[in-house]
Amino acid sequence: MQQHNVLILDFGSQYTQLIARRVRELNIYCEIHPYNNPPKDLTNYKAVILSGSPSSVRSEDPPHPDLSEIRGKKPLLAVCYGAQYLAHFSGGLVGQSNTREYGRANLSYVKENEVFFENITTGSQVWMSHSDTIKELPTNGLRLASTNDVENAAYKIEGEQTFAIQFHPEVYHSTDGKKLLENFLVKIAGVAQTWTPDSFVESTVEAIREKVGTEKVVLGLSGGVDSTVAAVLLHKAIGKNLHCIFVNNGLLRKNEFTDVLKQYEGMGLNVKGVDASDRFLDALKGLTDPEAKRKAIGKAFIEVFDDESHKIEDAKWLAQGTIYPDVIESVSVNGGPSATIKSHHNVGGLPDFMKLKIVEPLRMIFKDEVRRVGASMGIDKELLGRHPFPGPGLGIRILGDITKEKVRILQEVDAIFINGLKKSGLYDSVWQAGAMLLPVNSVGVMGDERTYEKVVALRAVESTDGMTADWVNLPYEFLQKTSNDIINKVKGVNRVVYDISSKPPATIEWE
Ligand code: XMP
C-alpha cells in the first residue's frame, strides 16, 4: 500500500479512468473504487475525488453513498455528478438545468485569491457534460467560479478542505484541468508527488518478495509489453524461481517465435519455448465462427500451459500481466462491460483446476506506465514500443477457417506491411497495425494470365487504449509501395485494400 494515496470513488462516469490517469501524470498514486464498495480503511488515503456519473441525484435509484466518513475528514474534490451529490448530501439543492450544457464553456467568474484556482483565470476553457445543475449551494458553501450558463460551476465548503466543480478537469479540453487537480492535490491536500517508475519498481519488487518468498512462479510470456515487463519485474524479485513459458500457437507473426525467444534469453529470463503449432491448428480445424475460434485457441493454450507448468516441480504461483484498465472493468460500478462484443482474454486468467496462487505485479498501473516502468528497468525500447497483438494472433485475422497455407500467406503479408512501416519511420506513430486475410477470391491479371486469388486488407489505427480508434491516414506513396510489394512477393494474393473504418462502429480486429 502506497503511503501517499488518492482514492477516486467511481459513480460510473465514462471519464473516471481519465481522472486516475491525470492524477498519475502528476506522479501521484491513486486507486479507483466503486462508490458502493469503498475501502474499509481510509488511513492511507490523503485525499478523495468523487467522479461523475450518468445518473441524476433526482433519479429513482441514484448512487447516494454516505459521505460522513469522508466530508470534512479528508480533503475532498467532487466532480460533476460528484459535485451535485455533495451539494444534495450537504443541504443544497439540485434541479434540472434550463439549458443542458455539453462540451466547451468558459469560466466567466473566478473568485480571487483562492489556492484552488491559483494560476487559473476568467476565460479558462472547461468541459461540461450535465443536464442537472446546483441551484442552491450547501450549508457553508462558497461559490468559486461560474460560466455563462452555470452559476455554481465551482464551490467550496468553508472551514473544510472540500471543493466541488461542475466541469470535468480530467478531459483534455479543460485546458487548466491538470493545474486545478495539482492545486487541489498538492497545494491543498499536501499529497507527495513521489509516484515514479523507479519507486514503483522498488516497492513492487519488495512486495513480490514478501508475497512469494522462495516459492516458484510460472508465467506465460506472449512477446507483448505487459507480460514482458511483468516477467522482468518478477525476475528482479525472485531470479531463477521465475519459470517463463512461451507458447508458439502457430498463429504468431513471421519468425516471431524464434526472434522473441532469443530476445528473452538475452535478457537473462528463464524461458522455455514450446512449439505447439500443430496442436492449435488441429483444434481449429473446420472452425469458422470467430468466438468458436477464440474459445478453441484459449482452450488449447490452457492445456499446453497446464502440461508445461506441471513439469515445473513445486510451482505454487501463476504470474499474469493483467493491467489496471482490465481490473477497473471487472470491478466497475456496472460490473464490467454491459455487452460482450468479443470475448477478450479474461481477467480471471486460467481456470481454478490449475490450483496456483495468482501474482499480478502490474494490476495497478496503466499501459503507458507499464512502458515507463519497463524503460526504467532497461528493457529494450523496440520491445516496449511493440504494437499490441491479440492473444489469438493471426487466428482472428484469417477470416473464416484456418489452414497452414493461409497462415503462411498472412505472415508474409503482415511482415511486408510491418517492416515497411518500420523502414518508413511510421511504425511508432501508429498504435496498432496488421493485415487481415479475407475469405474471398478476386479476379486479377498477372502477365497475360488471369488469376483468382486472395484479397488482404491492411489496417492501421491510432488509439490510446483500444476502446476507440481511428484509421491512420498513411501516405499514398507508402500504401502504393506496400501493395506492390505484397502482390509481387506473396504468392496467392492479387488484391490489397486499406481499411478506413473507425471504432466504433467497426472494431480494430475484423473478427
Ligand atoms: P477490438 O477488435 O475489440 O480490439 O476493437 C481491441 C484491442 O483488443 C485486441 N483484441 C484481443 N486481444 N484477445 C486478446 O488478447 C482477443 O481475443 C482479442 N480480440 C481483440 C485487439 O488486437 C486490439 O488491440
PDB file of N, CA and C and ligand atoms in Angstrom, residues 294 342-345 388-392 396-397 431-432 466 503 507-509 511, ligand 1:
ATOM      1  N   ARG A 294     -11.796 -18.318 -31.045  1.00  0.00           N
ATOM      2  CA  ARG A 294     -11.176 -17.794 -29.812  1.00  0.00           C
ATOM      3  C   ARG A 294     -11.207 -18.848 -28.704  1.00  0.00           C
ATOM      4  N   LYS A 342     -16.643  -8.982 -27.866  1.00  0.00           N
ATOM      5  CA  LYS A 342     -15.734 -10.073 -28.178  1.00  0.00           C
ATOM      6  C   LYS A 342     -15.223 -10.614 -26.849  1.00  0.00           C
ATOM      7  N   SER A 343     -14.989 -11.903 -26.786  1.00  0.00           N
ATOM      8  CA  SER A 343     -14.509 -12.446 -25.514  1.00  0.00           C
ATOM      9  C   SER A 343     -12.993 -12.332 -25.433  1.00  0.00           C
ATOM     10  N   HIS A 344     -12.512 -11.140 -25.113  1.00  0.00           N
ATOM     11  CA  HIS A 344     -11.064 -10.937 -24.954  1.00  0.00           C
ATOM     12  C   HIS A 344     -10.570 -11.787 -23.792  1.00  0.00           C
ATOM     13  N   HIS A 345      -9.258 -11.851 -23.655  1.00  0.00           N
ATOM     14  CA  HIS A 345      -8.738 -12.634 -22.539  1.00  0.00           C
ATOM     15  C   HIS A 345      -9.325 -12.110 -21.236  1.00  0.00           C
ATOM     16  N   PRO A 388       0.274  -3.580 -29.887  1.00  0.00           N
ATOM     17  CA  PRO A 388      -0.486  -4.661 -29.261  1.00  0.00           C
ATOM     18  C   PRO A 388      -0.777  -5.743 -30.309  1.00  0.00           C
ATOM     19  N   PHE A 389      -0.833  -6.974 -29.858  1.00  0.00           N
ATOM     20  CA  PHE A 389      -1.132  -8.095 -30.753  1.00  0.00           C
ATOM     21  C   PHE A 389      -2.093  -9.010 -29.988  1.00  0.00           C
ATOM     22  N   PRO A 390      -3.212  -9.392 -30.602  1.00  0.00           N
ATOM     23  CA  PRO A 390      -4.200 -10.149 -29.826  1.00  0.00           C
ATOM     24  C   PRO A 390      -3.715 -11.544 -29.455  1.00  0.00           C
ATOM     25  N   GLY A 391      -4.153 -12.029 -28.315  1.00  0.00           N
ATOM     26  CA  GLY A 391      -3.803 -13.379 -27.863  1.00  0.00           C
ATOM     27  C   GLY A 391      -4.037 -14.445 -28.937  1.00  0.00           C
ATOM     28  N   PRO A 392      -5.203 -14.449 -29.598  1.00  0.00           N
ATOM     29  CA  PRO A 392      -5.447 -15.473 -30.623  1.00  0.00           C
ATOM     30  C   PRO A 392      -4.670 -15.211 -31.919  1.00  0.00           C
ATOM     31  N   ILE A 396      -7.502 -14.687 -35.563  1.00  0.00           N
ATOM     32  CA  ILE A 396      -8.687 -13.837 -35.757  1.00  0.00           C
ATOM     33  C   ILE A 396      -8.442 -12.794 -36.855  1.00  0.00           C
ATOM     34  N   ARG A 397      -7.323 -12.975 -37.575  1.00  0.00           N
ATOM     35  CA  ARG A 397      -7.092 -12.095 -38.733  1.00  0.00           C
ATOM     36  C   ARG A 397      -7.221 -12.884 -40.037  1.00  0.00           C
ATOM     37  N   TRP A 431      -0.732   3.150 -33.571  1.00  0.00           N
ATOM     38  CA  TRP A 431      -0.961   2.441 -32.306  1.00  0.00           C
ATOM     39  C   TRP A 431      -0.955   0.930 -32.514  1.00  0.00           C
ATOM     40  N   GLN A 432      -1.596   0.512 -33.608  1.00  0.00           N
ATOM     41  CA  GLN A 432      -1.626  -0.923 -33.915  1.00  0.00           C
ATOM     42  C   GLN A 432      -1.818  -1.089 -35.416  1.00  0.00           C
ATOM     43  N   GLY A 466      -7.347   1.272 -27.208  1.00  0.00           N
ATOM     44  CA  GLY A 466      -8.039   0.235 -27.968  1.00  0.00           C
ATOM     45  C   GLY A 466      -9.558   0.291 -27.842  1.00  0.00           C
ATOM     46  N   LYS A 503     -13.400   2.861 -34.999  1.00  0.00           N
ATOM     47  CA  LYS A 503     -14.055   2.093 -33.937  1.00  0.00           C
ATOM     48  C   LYS A 503     -14.588   3.059 -32.896  1.00  0.00           C
ATOM     49  N   THR A 507     -14.642  -2.539 -35.356  1.00  0.00           N
ATOM     50  CA  THR A 507     -13.693  -2.827 -34.279  1.00  0.00           C
ATOM     51  C   THR A 507     -12.305  -2.851 -34.920  1.00  0.00           C
ATOM     52  N   ILE A 508     -11.277  -2.989 -34.097  1.00  0.00           N
ATOM     53  CA  ILE A 508      -9.924  -2.968 -34.657  1.00  0.00           C
ATOM     54  C   ILE A 508      -9.677  -4.255 -35.441  1.00  0.00           C
ATOM     55  N   GLU A 509      -9.889  -5.391 -34.778  1.00  0.00           N
ATOM     56  CA  GLU A 509      -9.770  -6.669 -35.488  1.00  0.00           C
ATOM     57  C   GLU A 509     -11.038  -6.873 -36.322  1.00  0.00           C
ATOM     58  N   GLU A 511     -12.454  -9.828 -36.637  1.00  0.00           N
ATOM     59  CA  GLU A 511     -13.284 -10.894 -36.053  1.00  0.00           C
ATOM     60  C   GLU A 511     -13.373 -10.682 -34.548  1.00  0.00           C
TER      61      GLU A 511
HETATM   62  P1  XMP B   1     -11.204  -4.866 -30.998  1.00  0.00           P
HETATM   63  O1  XMP B   1     -11.116  -5.762 -32.199  1.00  0.00           O
HETATM   64  O2  XMP B   1     -12.151  -5.374 -29.961  1.00  0.00           O
HETATM   65  O3  XMP B   1      -9.760  -4.884 -30.354  1.00  0.00           O
HETATM   66  O4  XMP B   1     -11.502  -3.455 -31.380  1.00  0.00           O
HETATM   67  C1  XMP B   1      -9.325  -4.034 -29.324  1.00  0.00           C
HETATM   68  C2  XMP B   1      -7.936  -4.483 -28.904  1.00  0.00           C
HETATM   69  O5  XMP B   1      -8.011  -5.793 -28.332  1.00  0.00           O
HETATM   70  C3  XMP B   1      -7.251  -6.725 -29.092  1.00  0.00           C
HETATM   71  N1  XMP B   1      -8.019  -7.980 -29.158  1.00  0.00           N
HETATM   72  C4  XMP B   1      -7.754  -9.073 -28.420  1.00  0.00           C
HETATM   73  N2  XMP B   1      -6.769  -9.314 -27.508  1.00  0.00           N
HETATM   74  N3  XMP B   1      -7.616 -11.496 -27.201  1.00  0.00           N
HETATM   75  C5  XMP B   1      -6.701 -10.542 -26.926  1.00  0.00           C
HETATM   76  O6  XMP B   1      -5.794 -10.802 -26.133  1.00  0.00           O
HETATM   77  C6  XMP B   1      -8.630 -11.325 -28.091  1.00  0.00           C
HETATM   78  O7  XMP B   1      -9.437 -12.223 -28.322  1.00  0.00           O
HETATM   79  C7  XMP B   1      -8.689 -10.046 -28.733  1.00  0.00           C
HETATM   80  N4  XMP B   1      -9.551  -9.515 -29.662  1.00  0.00           N
HETATM   81  C8  XMP B   1      -9.097  -8.242 -29.899  1.00  0.00           C
HETATM   82  C9  XMP B   1      -7.057  -6.075 -30.439  1.00  0.00           C
HETATM   83  O8  XMP B   1      -5.898  -6.566 -31.089  1.00  0.00           O
HETATM   84  C10 XMP B   1      -6.965  -4.611 -30.060  1.00  0.00           C
HETATM   85  O9  XMP B   1      -5.675  -4.288 -29.588  1.00  0.00           O
END
